[in-house]
Coordinates of C-alpha atoms in Angstrom, one line a residue:
S726 CA 80.8 -24.4 0.5
V727 CA 81.6 -20.9 1.6
A728 CA 85.4 -21.4 1.6
R729 CA 85.6 -21.4 -2.2
T730 CA 83.1 -18.6 -2.9
P731 CA 83.8 -17.3 -6.3
E732 CA 83.8 -13.6 -6.9
P733 CA 80.2 -12.6 -7.6
G734 CA 79.0 -10.5 -10.6
P735 CA 77.7 -6.9 -10.2
V736 CA 74.8 -6.2 -7.9
P737 CA 71.5 -6.2 -9.9
K738 CA 69.9 -2.8 -10.4
D739 CA 66.9 -3.1 -8.2
S740 CA 68.7 -5.0 -5.4
I741 CA 71.3 -4.8 -2.8
R742 CA 73.9 -7.4 -1.7
L743 CA 74.7 -8.6 1.8
Y744 CA 78.0 -10.3 2.6
S745 CA 77.2 -12.3 5.7
M746 CA 77.9 -15.3 7.8
R747 CA 74.9 -17.4 8.7
F748 CA 75.5 -17.5 12.5
C749 CA 76.9 -14.0 13.0
P750 CA 74.7 -11.9 15.3
Y751 CA 76.0 -8.7 13.8
A752 CA 75.1 -9.8 10.3
Q753 CA 71.7 -10.9 11.6
R754 CA 71.0 -7.3 12.6
T755 CA 71.3 -6.3 8.9
R756 CA 69.2 -9.3 7.8
L757 CA 66.5 -8.4 10.2
V758 CA 66.3 -4.8 8.8
L759 CA 66.3 -6.1 5.2
H760 CA 63.4 -8.4 6.0
A761 CA 61.5 -5.9 8.1
K762 CA 61.6 -3.3 5.4
G763 CA 60.9 -5.7 2.5
I764 CA 64.1 -4.8 0.7
K765 CA 65.1 -7.1 -2.3
F766 CA 68.6 -8.4 -1.6
D767 CA 70.9 -11.3 -2.3
T768 CA 73.3 -12.9 0.2
I769 CA 76.8 -14.1 -0.2
N770 CA 78.2 -15.9 2.9
I771 CA 81.9 -15.4 3.6
H772 CA 84.2 -17.9 5.3
L773 CA 85.6 -15.7 8.0
R774 CA 88.7 -17.9 8.6
N775 CA 89.5 -18.0 4.9
K776 CA 88.3 -14.8 3.4
P777 CA 88.4 -14.6 -0.4
E778 CA 90.8 -12.0 -1.8
W779 CA 88.1 -10.3 -3.8
F780 CA 86.1 -9.7 -0.5
L781 CA 89.1 -8.1 1.2
E782 CA 89.4 -5.7 -1.8
K783 CA 85.8 -4.6 -1.2
N784 CA 86.2 -4.4 2.6
P785 CA 89.8 -4.4 3.8
L786 CA 88.7 -5.1 7.4
G787 CA 87.1 -8.3 6.1
M788 CA 84.1 -8.0 8.3
V789 CA 80.5 -9.0 8.0
P790 CA 77.9 -7.6 7.6
T791 CA 79.0 -5.7 4.5
L792 CA 76.5 -4.2 2.0
E793 CA 77.2 -3.5 -1.6
T794 CA 74.9 -1.4 -3.8
P795 CA 74.4 -1.6 -7.6
A796 CA 76.7 1.5 -7.9
G797 CA 79.5 -0.5 -6.2
E798 CA 79.2 1.5 -2.9
V799 CA 80.3 -0.6 0.1
I800 CA 78.9 -0.1 3.6
Y801 CA 80.0 -2.0 6.7
E802 CA 79.7 -2.2 10.6
S803 CA 76.3 -3.5 11.7
P804 CA 74.6 -0.3 13.1
I805 CA 75.9 1.7 10.1
T806 CA 74.5 -0.8 7.6
C807 CA 71.2 -0.7 9.4
E808 CA 71.0 3.1 9.5
Y809 CA 72.0 3.2 5.9
L810 CA 69.1 0.9 4.9
D811 CA 66.6 2.9 6.9
E812 CA 67.6 6.1 5.1
A813 CA 68.1 4.6 1.6
Y814 CA 64.7 2.8 1.7
P815 CA 62.6 5.4 3.5
E816 CA 59.3 3.4 3.4
K817 CA 58.6 1.7 6.8
K818 CA 61.0 3.7 8.9
L819 CA 62.6 1.8 11.8
L820 CA 64.5 4.8 13.4
P821 CA 62.6 7.6 15.2
S822 CA 62.1 10.8 13.2
T823 CA 63.4 13.2 15.8
P824 CA 67.2 13.8 16.4
F825 CA 66.7 13.1 20.1
G826 CA 64.7 9.9 19.4
K827 CA 67.6 8.6 17.2
A828 CA 70.2 9.7 19.8
R829 CA 68.3 7.8 22.6
Q830 CA 68.3 4.6 20.6
R831 CA 72.0 5.0 19.8
M832 CA 72.8 5.6 23.5
M833 CA 70.9 2.4 24.5
L834 CA 72.9 0.5 21.9
E835 CA 76.1 2.0 23.1
H836 CA 75.4 0.8 26.7
F837 CA 74.5 -2.7 25.5
S838 CA 77.6 -3.0 23.3
N839 CA 79.7 -3.2 26.5
V840 CA 78.1 -6.5 27.3
E841 CA 76.9 -8.0 24.1
L842 CA 79.9 -10.3 23.7
H843 CA 79.3 -11.6 27.2
F844 CA 76.7 -13.8 25.5
Y845 CA 79.7 -15.6 24.0
K846 CA 82.5 -15.0 26.5
I847 CA 80.6 -16.5 29.5
P848 CA 79.9 -19.9 27.9
V849 CA 83.3 -20.1 26.3
R850 CA 85.1 -19.4 29.6
R851 CA 82.8 -21.7 31.4
L852 CA 83.8 -24.5 29.0
K853 CA 87.5 -23.7 29.8
G854 CA 86.7 -23.9 33.6
E855 CA 87.5 -20.2 34.1
D856 CA 85.9 -17.9 36.6
V857 CA 83.0 -16.0 35.0
S858 CA 81.5 -14.4 38.1
G859 CA 82.7 -10.9 37.1
L860 CA 81.2 -11.2 33.6
E861 CA 78.0 -12.6 34.9
A862 CA 77.6 -9.7 37.3
E863 CA 78.1 -7.2 34.5
L864 CA 75.6 -9.0 32.3
K865 CA 73.1 -9.0 35.1
V866 CA 73.4 -5.2 35.7
S867 CA 72.9 -4.6 31.9
L868 CA 69.8 -6.9 31.7
T869 CA 68.3 -5.3 34.8
K870 CA 68.8 -1.8 33.2
L871 CA 67.0 -3.0 30.0
D872 CA 64.2 -4.5 32.1
E873 CA 63.8 -1.3 34.1
H874 CA 63.6 0.6 30.8
L875 CA 60.6 -1.6 29.7
V876 CA 59.0 -1.2 33.1
K877 CA 59.2 2.6 32.9
K878 CA 58.0 2.8 29.2
K879 CA 55.1 0.4 29.8
T880 CA 55.4 -0.7 26.2
K881 CA 55.9 -4.1 24.5
F882 CA 59.1 -3.0 22.8
F883 CA 61.9 -0.7 23.6
D884 CA 60.6 2.4 21.9
G885 CA 56.8 1.8 21.9
D886 CA 54.3 -0.8 21.1
T887 CA 55.8 -1.6 17.6
I888 CA 59.2 -2.8 16.8
T889 CA 61.8 -0.2 16.0
M890 CA 65.6 -0.3 15.2
I891 CA 66.8 -0.8 18.7
D892 CA 64.7 -4.0 19.1
Y893 CA 66.4 -5.5 16.1
M894 CA 69.9 -4.3 17.3
L895 CA 69.4 -6.1 20.6
W896 CA 67.6 -9.2 19.3
P897 CA 70.4 -11.4 17.9
F898 CA 72.1 -11.7 21.3
F899 CA 68.8 -12.6 23.0
E900 CA 68.1 -15.2 20.3
R901 CA 71.3 -16.8 21.4
I902 CA 70.6 -16.8 25.1
E903 CA 69.9 -20.6 25.2
M904 CA 73.0 -21.3 23.2
G905 CA 75.2 -20.5 26.2
D906 CA 72.6 -21.7 28.8
L907 CA 72.1 -18.1 30.0
E908 CA 68.2 -18.3 30.3
P909 CA 68.4 -18.2 34.1
F910 CA 69.5 -14.5 33.7
L911 CA 66.0 -13.7 32.5
D912 CA 64.3 -15.0 35.7
N913 CA 64.9 -11.7 37.4
T914 CA 63.9 -9.6 34.4
P915 CA 60.2 -10.4 33.7
E916 CA 59.6 -7.6 31.2
L917 CA 62.7 -8.5 29.2
K918 CA 61.4 -12.1 29.2
K919 CA 58.0 -10.8 27.8
W920 CA 59.9 -8.7 25.2
R921 CA 61.7 -11.8 24.0
A922 CA 58.4 -13.6 23.6
H923 CA 56.9 -10.7 21.6
M924 CA 60.0 -10.6 19.4
L925 CA 59.7 -14.3 18.6
E926 CA 56.3 -13.5 16.9
D927 CA 57.9 -11.0 14.5
P928 CA 58.0 -12.0 10.8
A929 CA 61.6 -10.6 10.3
V930 CA 62.7 -12.6 13.4
K931 CA 61.0 -15.7 12.1
A932 CA 62.7 -15.2 8.7
T933 CA 66.2 -15.0 10.2
I934 CA 66.1 -17.3 13.3
H935 CA 68.2 -20.4 13.8
S936 CA 67.0 -23.2 16.1
V937 CA 68.6 -23.6 19.5
E938 CA 70.1 -26.9 18.3
S939 CA 71.8 -25.1 15.4
H940 CA 73.1 -22.3 17.6
K941 CA 74.5 -24.9 20.1
A942 CA 76.1 -26.9 17.3
F943 CA 77.7 -23.9 15.7
F944 CA 78.8 -22.6 19.1
K945 CA 80.5 -26.0 19.9
G946 CA 82.9 -25.5 17.0
Y947 CA 83.3 -21.8 17.6
A948 CA 84.3 -22.3 21.2
V949 CA 87.2 -24.4 20.2
E950 CA 88.1 -22.1 17.3
K951 CA 86.8 -24.6 14.7
P952 CA 83.6 -23.0 13.5
D953 CA 81.6 -24.9 10.9
Y954 CA 80.2 -22.1 8.8
D955 CA 78.3 -24.6 6.6
Y956 CA 76.6 -26.3 9.6
G957 CA 73.1 -27.5 8.6
L958 CA 73.4 -26.9 4.9

């Protein structure tokens, strides 16, 4: 079980280590990039309510995703870990090559980061019987903007007809749309709905996805602050 995770040995020479949590959308971003780029890695899952002391020594914030290199370098924060991987393993680049291309993706991510937690907040507050109309309105605006972006671009994905970094940054939250019964939000965003269908065909998405049942089961515990990090093992 993750709660008693012993301190791991050093990271093997030709590998990289990911400290993760199986249901964390932020850690999934890093897992998507590792898979998409074909990077050799091992995973250690951390019990986020009972973090081992050795992990806090590596990352005092105690957050996942955290990467560790064979040289003992530690990198955390999901967009930072993903950009690091794209630079450290330059084959199969996911970020655009131009400074403006990179900036444009970062701006999109920045806009989205204002509502990404709505995918959790809305269902949690609904369960508590609280009013979520304000949060729902904000999420609708954000999804409409993403849909309009795809309409203007006329491409399958957010930055062309192949998947790039921004698609992987957004994906974990859209994977969880059924977890909180938020699918009706996609009824007014047909291009976003198509994007989601295209993403489901991607090998890295297939390698990291959880079933709707698993997401719902984990969410049930998470919503009452009793997450089962070992669910399904």
